CSV table of C-alpha atoms in Angstrom, one decimal:
chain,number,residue,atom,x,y,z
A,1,UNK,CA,112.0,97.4,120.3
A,2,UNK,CA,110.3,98.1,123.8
A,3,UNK,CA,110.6,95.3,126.4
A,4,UNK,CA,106.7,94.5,126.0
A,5,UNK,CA,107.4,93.7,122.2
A,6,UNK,CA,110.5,91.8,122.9
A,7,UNK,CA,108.5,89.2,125.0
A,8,UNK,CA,106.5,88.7,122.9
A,9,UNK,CA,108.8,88.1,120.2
A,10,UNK,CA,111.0,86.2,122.8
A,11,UNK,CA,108.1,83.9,123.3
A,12,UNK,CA,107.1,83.1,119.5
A,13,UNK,CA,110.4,82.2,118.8
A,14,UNK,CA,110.6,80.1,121.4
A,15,UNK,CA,107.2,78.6,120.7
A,16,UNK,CA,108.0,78.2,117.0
A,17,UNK,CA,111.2,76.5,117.5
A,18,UNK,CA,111.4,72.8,117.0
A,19,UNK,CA,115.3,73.1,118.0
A,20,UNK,CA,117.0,75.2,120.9
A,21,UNK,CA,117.9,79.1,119.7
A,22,UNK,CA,121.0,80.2,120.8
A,23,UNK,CA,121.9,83.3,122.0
A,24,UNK,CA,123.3,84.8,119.1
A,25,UNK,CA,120.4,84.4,117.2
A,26,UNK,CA,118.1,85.8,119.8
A,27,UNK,CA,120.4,88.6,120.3
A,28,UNK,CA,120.2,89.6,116.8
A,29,UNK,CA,116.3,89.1,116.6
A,30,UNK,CA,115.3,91.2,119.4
A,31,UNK,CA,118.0,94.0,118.6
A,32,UNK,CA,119.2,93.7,122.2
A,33,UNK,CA,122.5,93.1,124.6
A,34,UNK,CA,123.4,89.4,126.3
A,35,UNK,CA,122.3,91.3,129.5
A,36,UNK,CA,118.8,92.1,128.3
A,37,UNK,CA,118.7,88.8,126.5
A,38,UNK,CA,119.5,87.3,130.2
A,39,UNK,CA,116.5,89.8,132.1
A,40,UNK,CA,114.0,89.0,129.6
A,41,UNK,CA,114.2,85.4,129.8
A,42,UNK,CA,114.0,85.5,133.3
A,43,UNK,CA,110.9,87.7,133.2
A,44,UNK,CA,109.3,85.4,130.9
A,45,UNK,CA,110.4,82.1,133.0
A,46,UNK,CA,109.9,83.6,136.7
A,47,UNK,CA,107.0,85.9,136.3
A,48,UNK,CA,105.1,84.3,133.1
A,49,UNK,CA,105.8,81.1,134.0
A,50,UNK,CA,107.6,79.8,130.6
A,51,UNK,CA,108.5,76.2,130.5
A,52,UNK,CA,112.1,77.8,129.2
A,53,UNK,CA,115.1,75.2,129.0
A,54,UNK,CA,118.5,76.9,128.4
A,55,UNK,CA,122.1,75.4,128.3
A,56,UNK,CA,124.8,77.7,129.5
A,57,UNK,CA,128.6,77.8,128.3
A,58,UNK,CA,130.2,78.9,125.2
A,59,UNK,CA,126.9,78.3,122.9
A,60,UNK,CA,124.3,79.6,125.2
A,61,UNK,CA,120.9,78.0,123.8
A,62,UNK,CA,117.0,78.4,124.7
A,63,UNK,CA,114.1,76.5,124.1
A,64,UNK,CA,110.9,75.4,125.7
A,65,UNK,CA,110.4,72.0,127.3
A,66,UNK,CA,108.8,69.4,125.1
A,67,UNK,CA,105.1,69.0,125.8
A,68,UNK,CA,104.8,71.8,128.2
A,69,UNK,CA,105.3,74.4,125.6
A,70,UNK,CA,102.6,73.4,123.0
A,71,UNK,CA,100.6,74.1,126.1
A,72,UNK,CA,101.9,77.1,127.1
A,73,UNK,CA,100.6,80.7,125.9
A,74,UNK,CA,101.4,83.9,127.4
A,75,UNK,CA,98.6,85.3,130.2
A,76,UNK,CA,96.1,87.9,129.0
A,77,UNK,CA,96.6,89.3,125.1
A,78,UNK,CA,99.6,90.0,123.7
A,79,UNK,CA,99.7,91.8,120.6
A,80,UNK,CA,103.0,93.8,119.1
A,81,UNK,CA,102.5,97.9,117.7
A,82,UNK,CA,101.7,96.2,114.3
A,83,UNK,CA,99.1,94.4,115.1
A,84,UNK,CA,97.5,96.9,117.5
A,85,UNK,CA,97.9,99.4,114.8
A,86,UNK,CA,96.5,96.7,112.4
A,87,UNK,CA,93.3,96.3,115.4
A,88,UNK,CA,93.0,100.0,115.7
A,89,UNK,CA,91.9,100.3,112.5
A,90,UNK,CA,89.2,97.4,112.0
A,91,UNK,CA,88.3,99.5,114.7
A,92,UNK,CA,87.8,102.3,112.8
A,93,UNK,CA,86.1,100.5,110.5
A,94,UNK,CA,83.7,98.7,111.8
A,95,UNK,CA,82.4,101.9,113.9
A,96,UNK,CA,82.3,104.1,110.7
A,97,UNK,CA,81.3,101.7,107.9
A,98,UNK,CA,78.4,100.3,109.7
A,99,UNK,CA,77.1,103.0,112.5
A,100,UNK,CA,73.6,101.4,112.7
A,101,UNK,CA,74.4,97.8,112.7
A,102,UNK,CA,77.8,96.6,113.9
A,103,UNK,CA,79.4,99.5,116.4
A,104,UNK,CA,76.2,99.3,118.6
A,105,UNK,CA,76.5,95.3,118.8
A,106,UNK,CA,80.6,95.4,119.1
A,107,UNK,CA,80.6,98.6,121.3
A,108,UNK,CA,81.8,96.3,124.2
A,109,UNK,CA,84.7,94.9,122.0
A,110,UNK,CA,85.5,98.3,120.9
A,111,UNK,CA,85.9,99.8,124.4
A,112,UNK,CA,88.4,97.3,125.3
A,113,UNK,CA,90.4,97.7,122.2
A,114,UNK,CA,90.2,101.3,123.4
A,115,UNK,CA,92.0,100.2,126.3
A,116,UNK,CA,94.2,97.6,125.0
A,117,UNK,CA,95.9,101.0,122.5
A,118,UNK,CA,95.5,103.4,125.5
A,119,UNK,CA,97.7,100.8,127.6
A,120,UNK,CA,99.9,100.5,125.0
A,121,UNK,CA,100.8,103.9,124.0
A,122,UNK,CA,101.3,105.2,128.2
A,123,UNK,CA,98.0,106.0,128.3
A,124,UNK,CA,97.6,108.9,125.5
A,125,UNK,CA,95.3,109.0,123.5
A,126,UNK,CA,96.2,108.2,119.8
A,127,UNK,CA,94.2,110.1,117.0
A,128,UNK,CA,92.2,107.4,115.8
A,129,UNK,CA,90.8,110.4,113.2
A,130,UNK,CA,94.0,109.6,111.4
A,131,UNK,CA,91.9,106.7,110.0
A,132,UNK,CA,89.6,107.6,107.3
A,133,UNK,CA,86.6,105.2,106.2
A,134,UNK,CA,84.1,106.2,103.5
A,135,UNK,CA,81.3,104.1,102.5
A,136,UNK,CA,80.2,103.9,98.9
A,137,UNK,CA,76.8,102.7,97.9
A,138,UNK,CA,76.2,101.5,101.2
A,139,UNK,CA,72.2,101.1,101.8
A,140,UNK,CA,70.6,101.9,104.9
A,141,UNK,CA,69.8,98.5,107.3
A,142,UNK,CA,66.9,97.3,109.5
A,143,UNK,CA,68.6,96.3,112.3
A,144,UNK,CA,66.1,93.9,113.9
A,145,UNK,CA,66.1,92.1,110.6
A,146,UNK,CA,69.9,92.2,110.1
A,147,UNK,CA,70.8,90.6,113.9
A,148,UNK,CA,67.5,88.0,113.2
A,149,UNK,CA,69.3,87.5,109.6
A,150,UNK,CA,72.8,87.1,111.0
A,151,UNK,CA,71.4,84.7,114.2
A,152,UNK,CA,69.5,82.4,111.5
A,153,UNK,CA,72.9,81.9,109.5
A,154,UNK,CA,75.0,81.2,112.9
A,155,UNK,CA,72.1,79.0,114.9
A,156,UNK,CA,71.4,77.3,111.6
A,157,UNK,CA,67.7,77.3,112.0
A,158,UNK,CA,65.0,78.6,108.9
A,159,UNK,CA,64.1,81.8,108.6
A,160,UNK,CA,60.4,83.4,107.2
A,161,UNK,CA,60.6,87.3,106.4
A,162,UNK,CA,59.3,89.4,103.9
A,163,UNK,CA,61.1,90.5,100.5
A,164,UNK,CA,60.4,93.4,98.4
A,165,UNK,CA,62.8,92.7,95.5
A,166,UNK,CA,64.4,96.2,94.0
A,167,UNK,CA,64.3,94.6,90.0
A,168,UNK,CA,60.7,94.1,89.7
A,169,UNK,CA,59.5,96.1,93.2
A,170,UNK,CA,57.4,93.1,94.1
A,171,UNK,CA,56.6,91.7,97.7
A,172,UNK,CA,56.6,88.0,98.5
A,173,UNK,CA,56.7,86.1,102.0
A,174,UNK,CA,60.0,83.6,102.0
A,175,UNK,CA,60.6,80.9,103.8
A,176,UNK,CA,64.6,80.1,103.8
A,177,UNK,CA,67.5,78.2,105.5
A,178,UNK,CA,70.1,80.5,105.6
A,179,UNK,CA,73.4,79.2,104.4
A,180,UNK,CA,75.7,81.9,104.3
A,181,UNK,CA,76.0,86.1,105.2
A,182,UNK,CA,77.8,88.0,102.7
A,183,UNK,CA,79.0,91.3,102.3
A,184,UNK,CA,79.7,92.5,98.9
A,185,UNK,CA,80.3,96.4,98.3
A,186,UNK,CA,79.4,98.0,101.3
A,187,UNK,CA,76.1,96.3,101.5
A,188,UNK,CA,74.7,92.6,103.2
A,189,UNK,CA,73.5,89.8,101.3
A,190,UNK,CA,72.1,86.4,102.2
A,191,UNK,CA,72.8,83.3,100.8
A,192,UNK,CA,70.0,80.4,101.4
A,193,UNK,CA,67.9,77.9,100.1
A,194,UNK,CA,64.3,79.1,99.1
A,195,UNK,CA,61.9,76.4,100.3
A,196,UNK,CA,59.4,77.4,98.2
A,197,UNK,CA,61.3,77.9,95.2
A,198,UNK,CA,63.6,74.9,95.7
A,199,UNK,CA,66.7,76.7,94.5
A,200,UNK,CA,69.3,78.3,96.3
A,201,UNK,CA,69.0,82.2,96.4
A,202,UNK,CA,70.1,85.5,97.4
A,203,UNK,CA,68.2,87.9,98.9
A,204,UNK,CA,69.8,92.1,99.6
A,205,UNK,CA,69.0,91.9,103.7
A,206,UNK,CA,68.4,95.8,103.3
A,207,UNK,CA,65.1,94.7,101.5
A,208,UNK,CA,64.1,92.0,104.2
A,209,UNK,CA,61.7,93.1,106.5
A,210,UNK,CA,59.6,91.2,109.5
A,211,UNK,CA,61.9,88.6,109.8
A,212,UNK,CA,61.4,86.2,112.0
A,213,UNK,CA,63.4,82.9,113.2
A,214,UNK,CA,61.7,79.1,113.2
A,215,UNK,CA,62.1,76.5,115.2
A,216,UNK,CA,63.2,74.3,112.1
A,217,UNK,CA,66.7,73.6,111.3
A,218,UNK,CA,68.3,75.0,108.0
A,219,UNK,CA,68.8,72.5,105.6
A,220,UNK,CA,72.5,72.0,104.3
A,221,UNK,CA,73.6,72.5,101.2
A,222,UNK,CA,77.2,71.7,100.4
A,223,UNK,CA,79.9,74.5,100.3
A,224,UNK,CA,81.0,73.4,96.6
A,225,UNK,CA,77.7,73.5,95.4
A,226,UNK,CA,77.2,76.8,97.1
A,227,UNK,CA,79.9,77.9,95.5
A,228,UNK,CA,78.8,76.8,91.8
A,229,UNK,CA,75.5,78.4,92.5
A,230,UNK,CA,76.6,81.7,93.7
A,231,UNK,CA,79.9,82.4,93.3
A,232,UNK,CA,80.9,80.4,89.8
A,233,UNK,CA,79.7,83.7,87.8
A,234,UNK,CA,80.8,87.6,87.9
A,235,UNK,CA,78.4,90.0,90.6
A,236,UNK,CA,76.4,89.6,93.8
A,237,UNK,CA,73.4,87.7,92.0
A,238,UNK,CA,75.8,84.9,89.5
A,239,UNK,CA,74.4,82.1,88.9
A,240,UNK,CA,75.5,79.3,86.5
A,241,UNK,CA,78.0,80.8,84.1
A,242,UNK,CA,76.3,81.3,80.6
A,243,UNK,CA,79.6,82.5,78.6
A,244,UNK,CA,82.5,83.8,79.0
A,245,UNK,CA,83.0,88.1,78.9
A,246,UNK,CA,85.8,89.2,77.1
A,247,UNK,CA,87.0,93.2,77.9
A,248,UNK,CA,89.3,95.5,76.9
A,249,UNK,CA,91.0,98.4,78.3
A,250,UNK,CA,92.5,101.7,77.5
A,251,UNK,CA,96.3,101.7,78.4
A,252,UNK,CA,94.7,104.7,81.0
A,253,UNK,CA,92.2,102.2,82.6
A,254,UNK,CA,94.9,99.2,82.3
A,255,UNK,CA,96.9,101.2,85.6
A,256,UNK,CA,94.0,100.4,87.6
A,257,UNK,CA,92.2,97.2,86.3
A,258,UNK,CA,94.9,95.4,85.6
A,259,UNK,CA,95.4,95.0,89.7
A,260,UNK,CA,91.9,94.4,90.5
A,261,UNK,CA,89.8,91.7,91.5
A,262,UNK,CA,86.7,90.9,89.4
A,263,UNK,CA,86.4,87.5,89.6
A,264,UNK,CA,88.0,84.1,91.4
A,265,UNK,CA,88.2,82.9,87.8
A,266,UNK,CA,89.3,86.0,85.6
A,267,UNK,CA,92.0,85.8,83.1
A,268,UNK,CA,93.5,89.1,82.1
A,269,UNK,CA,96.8,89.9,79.7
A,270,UNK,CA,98.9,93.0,78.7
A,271,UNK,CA,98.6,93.5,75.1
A,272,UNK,CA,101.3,94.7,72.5
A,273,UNK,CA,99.8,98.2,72.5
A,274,UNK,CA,99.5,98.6,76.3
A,275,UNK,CA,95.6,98.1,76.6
A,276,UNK,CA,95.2,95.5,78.9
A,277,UNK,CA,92.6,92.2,77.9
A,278,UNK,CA,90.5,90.8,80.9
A,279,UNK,CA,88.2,87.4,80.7
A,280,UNK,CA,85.5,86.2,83.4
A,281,UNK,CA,82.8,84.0,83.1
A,282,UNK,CA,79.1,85.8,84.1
A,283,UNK,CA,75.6,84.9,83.8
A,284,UNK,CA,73.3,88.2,84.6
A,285,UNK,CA,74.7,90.8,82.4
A,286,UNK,CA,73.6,93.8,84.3
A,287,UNK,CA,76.3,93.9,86.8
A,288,UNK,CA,78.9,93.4,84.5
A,289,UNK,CA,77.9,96.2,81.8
A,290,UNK,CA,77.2,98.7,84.7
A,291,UNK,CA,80.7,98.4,85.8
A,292,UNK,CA,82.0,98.9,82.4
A,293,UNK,CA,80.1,102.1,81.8
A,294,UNK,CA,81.6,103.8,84.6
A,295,UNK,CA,85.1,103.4,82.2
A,296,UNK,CA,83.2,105.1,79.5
A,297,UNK,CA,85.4,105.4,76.0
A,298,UNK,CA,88.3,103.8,77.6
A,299,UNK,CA,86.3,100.5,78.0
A,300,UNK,CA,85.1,97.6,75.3
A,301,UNK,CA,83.0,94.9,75.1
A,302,UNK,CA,84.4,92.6,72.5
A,303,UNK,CA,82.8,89.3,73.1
A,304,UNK,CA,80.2,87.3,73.4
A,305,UNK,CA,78.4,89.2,70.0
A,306,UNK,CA,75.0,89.6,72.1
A,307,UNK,CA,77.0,91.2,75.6
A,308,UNK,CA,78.6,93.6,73.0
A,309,UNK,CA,75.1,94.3,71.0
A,310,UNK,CA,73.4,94.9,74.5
A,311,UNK,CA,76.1,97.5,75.6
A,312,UNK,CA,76.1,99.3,72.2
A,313,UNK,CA,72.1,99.6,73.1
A,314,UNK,CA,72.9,100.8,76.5
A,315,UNK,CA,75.0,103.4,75.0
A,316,UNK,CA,73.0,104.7,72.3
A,317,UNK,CA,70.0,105.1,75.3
A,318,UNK,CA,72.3,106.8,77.2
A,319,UNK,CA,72.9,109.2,74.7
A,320,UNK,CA,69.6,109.6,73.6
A,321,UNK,CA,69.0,111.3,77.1
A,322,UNK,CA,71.0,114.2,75.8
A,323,UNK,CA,69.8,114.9,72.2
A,324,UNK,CA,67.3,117.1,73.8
A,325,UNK,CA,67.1,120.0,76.6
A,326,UNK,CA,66.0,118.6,79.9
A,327,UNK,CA,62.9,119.3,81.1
């Protein structure tokens, strides 16, 4: 541990303490000598300005005075070679996983994080290449109407725009207040409440276009309500659950499924063959059934009996394709 990191770990402890530390224990947490122990408190008291309390003698102690050390954080940014590593790589992944939208906005932030790891490693360079991001799915933004999108959602004011849904390819003007930003598999959505619909809505930002922000303020709609709306069923566009899915896998597909994430609410189980049984609640179908033909054979529908009959019909379409030559 470098003197820089020791500091910094000298001054959590500290910080953290509700009791003085002795000087064993420091010793033993900063991997260091009394006489380092002794230089780096010093440092920290002398030219940091630490509020640091110690008692001298046979149990050598340290602590920070009451009151003044609540108050007390170290000057500038501190961060230790995990967490710059950690901040080197949200680098990486905001510049690459969003070129058009976010690294042109952040390109301030990113310069001084540039800095902050140049400082840190003696001024080489360190090969940020070593980070790899690759976007899947990812649409291409408007970026006009993504920073008008995202401002609506922080000022909480309405927002008007135009929407060419990708179901039905139809345009309609809307008139919202945004509620929330979310993004869901490499791509933006918006959360808000559709004024002329009444209902609470999301909208793919990558199909908003003109958008424009009102005077108006958003109207509120309640996080837990928000949440029963949007979130209470499996995919991007839920709504109200209308059953329960239940899904079966291959003891293949089970390596990977069985430590995913589909749903807040899932339920899954090992069986006694190895396949592995996962639940979730969803309303639209067509999220779910898309995700379960990309397992193929090694996936099953086996209940509700009308989410079963409608992937049996997506399958037998499928394989209608190839009873003949293509043209």
């Amino acid at each position: 541990m470098d003197r820089y990191e020791r500091i910094l770990t000298l001054h959590r402890l500290l910080k953290s303490a509700r009791y003085p530390v002795s000087l064993s224990h420091l010793m033993e947490e900063l991997s260091c000598s009394r006489a380092t122990l002794y230089r780096d408190v010093a440092f920290l008291r002398d030219a940091l300005g630490a509020p640091v309390e110690s008692a001298g003698g046979e149990h050598a102690a340290f602590r920070y005075e009451a009151g003044e050390g609540d108050r007390f954080e170290l000057p500038g940014l501190w961060l230790t070679s995990d967490e710059l590593s950690a901040l080197m790589a949200l680098q990486a992944l905001v510049q690459r996983s969003d070129p058009g939208v976010l690294s042109g906005a952040l390109a301030p932030i990113s310069s001084r994080i540039e800095r902050l790891l140049a400082d840190h490693a003696g001024g080489k360079t360190l090969p940020v290449e070593r980070i790899r991001v690759i976007n899947y799915g990812s649409r291409k933004l408007d970026q006009h109407a993504f920073r008008v999108v995202a401002g609506s959602v922080l000022e909480r004011c309405q927002l008007r725009f135009r929407y060419r849904a990708r179901t039905t390819n139809a345009d309609s003007r809307r008139r919202v207040s945004p509620q929330r930003l979310t993004h869901y598999r490499d791509n933006w959505y918006l959360d808000a409440w559709d004024h002329d619909r009444e209902a609470l809505r999301s909208f793919a930002v990558d199909r908003i276009v003109e958008a424009h922000a009102l005077s108006e303020p958003a109207h509120e709609v309640a996080e837990a309500q928000l949440n029963q709306a949007l979130t209470s069923s499996y995919g991007i566009f839920a709504g109200a659950p209308k059953a329960w899915a239940t899904l079966r896998f291959s003891s293949h597909a089970a390596r990977w499924v069985a430590d995913e994430h589909w749903h807040s609410q899932q339920k899954g189980q090992w069986l006694a063959d190895g396949r592995y049984e996962l639940k979730l609640p969803y309303s639209n179908s067509r999220e779910l059934l898309m995700d379960m033909l990309k397992y193929g054979p090694e996936a099953e529908v086996v209940e509700p009996a009308p989410l079963r009959e409608e992937m049996k019909i997506l399958l037998q379409l499928a394989q209608g394709v190839y009873q003949t030559p293509p043209v």
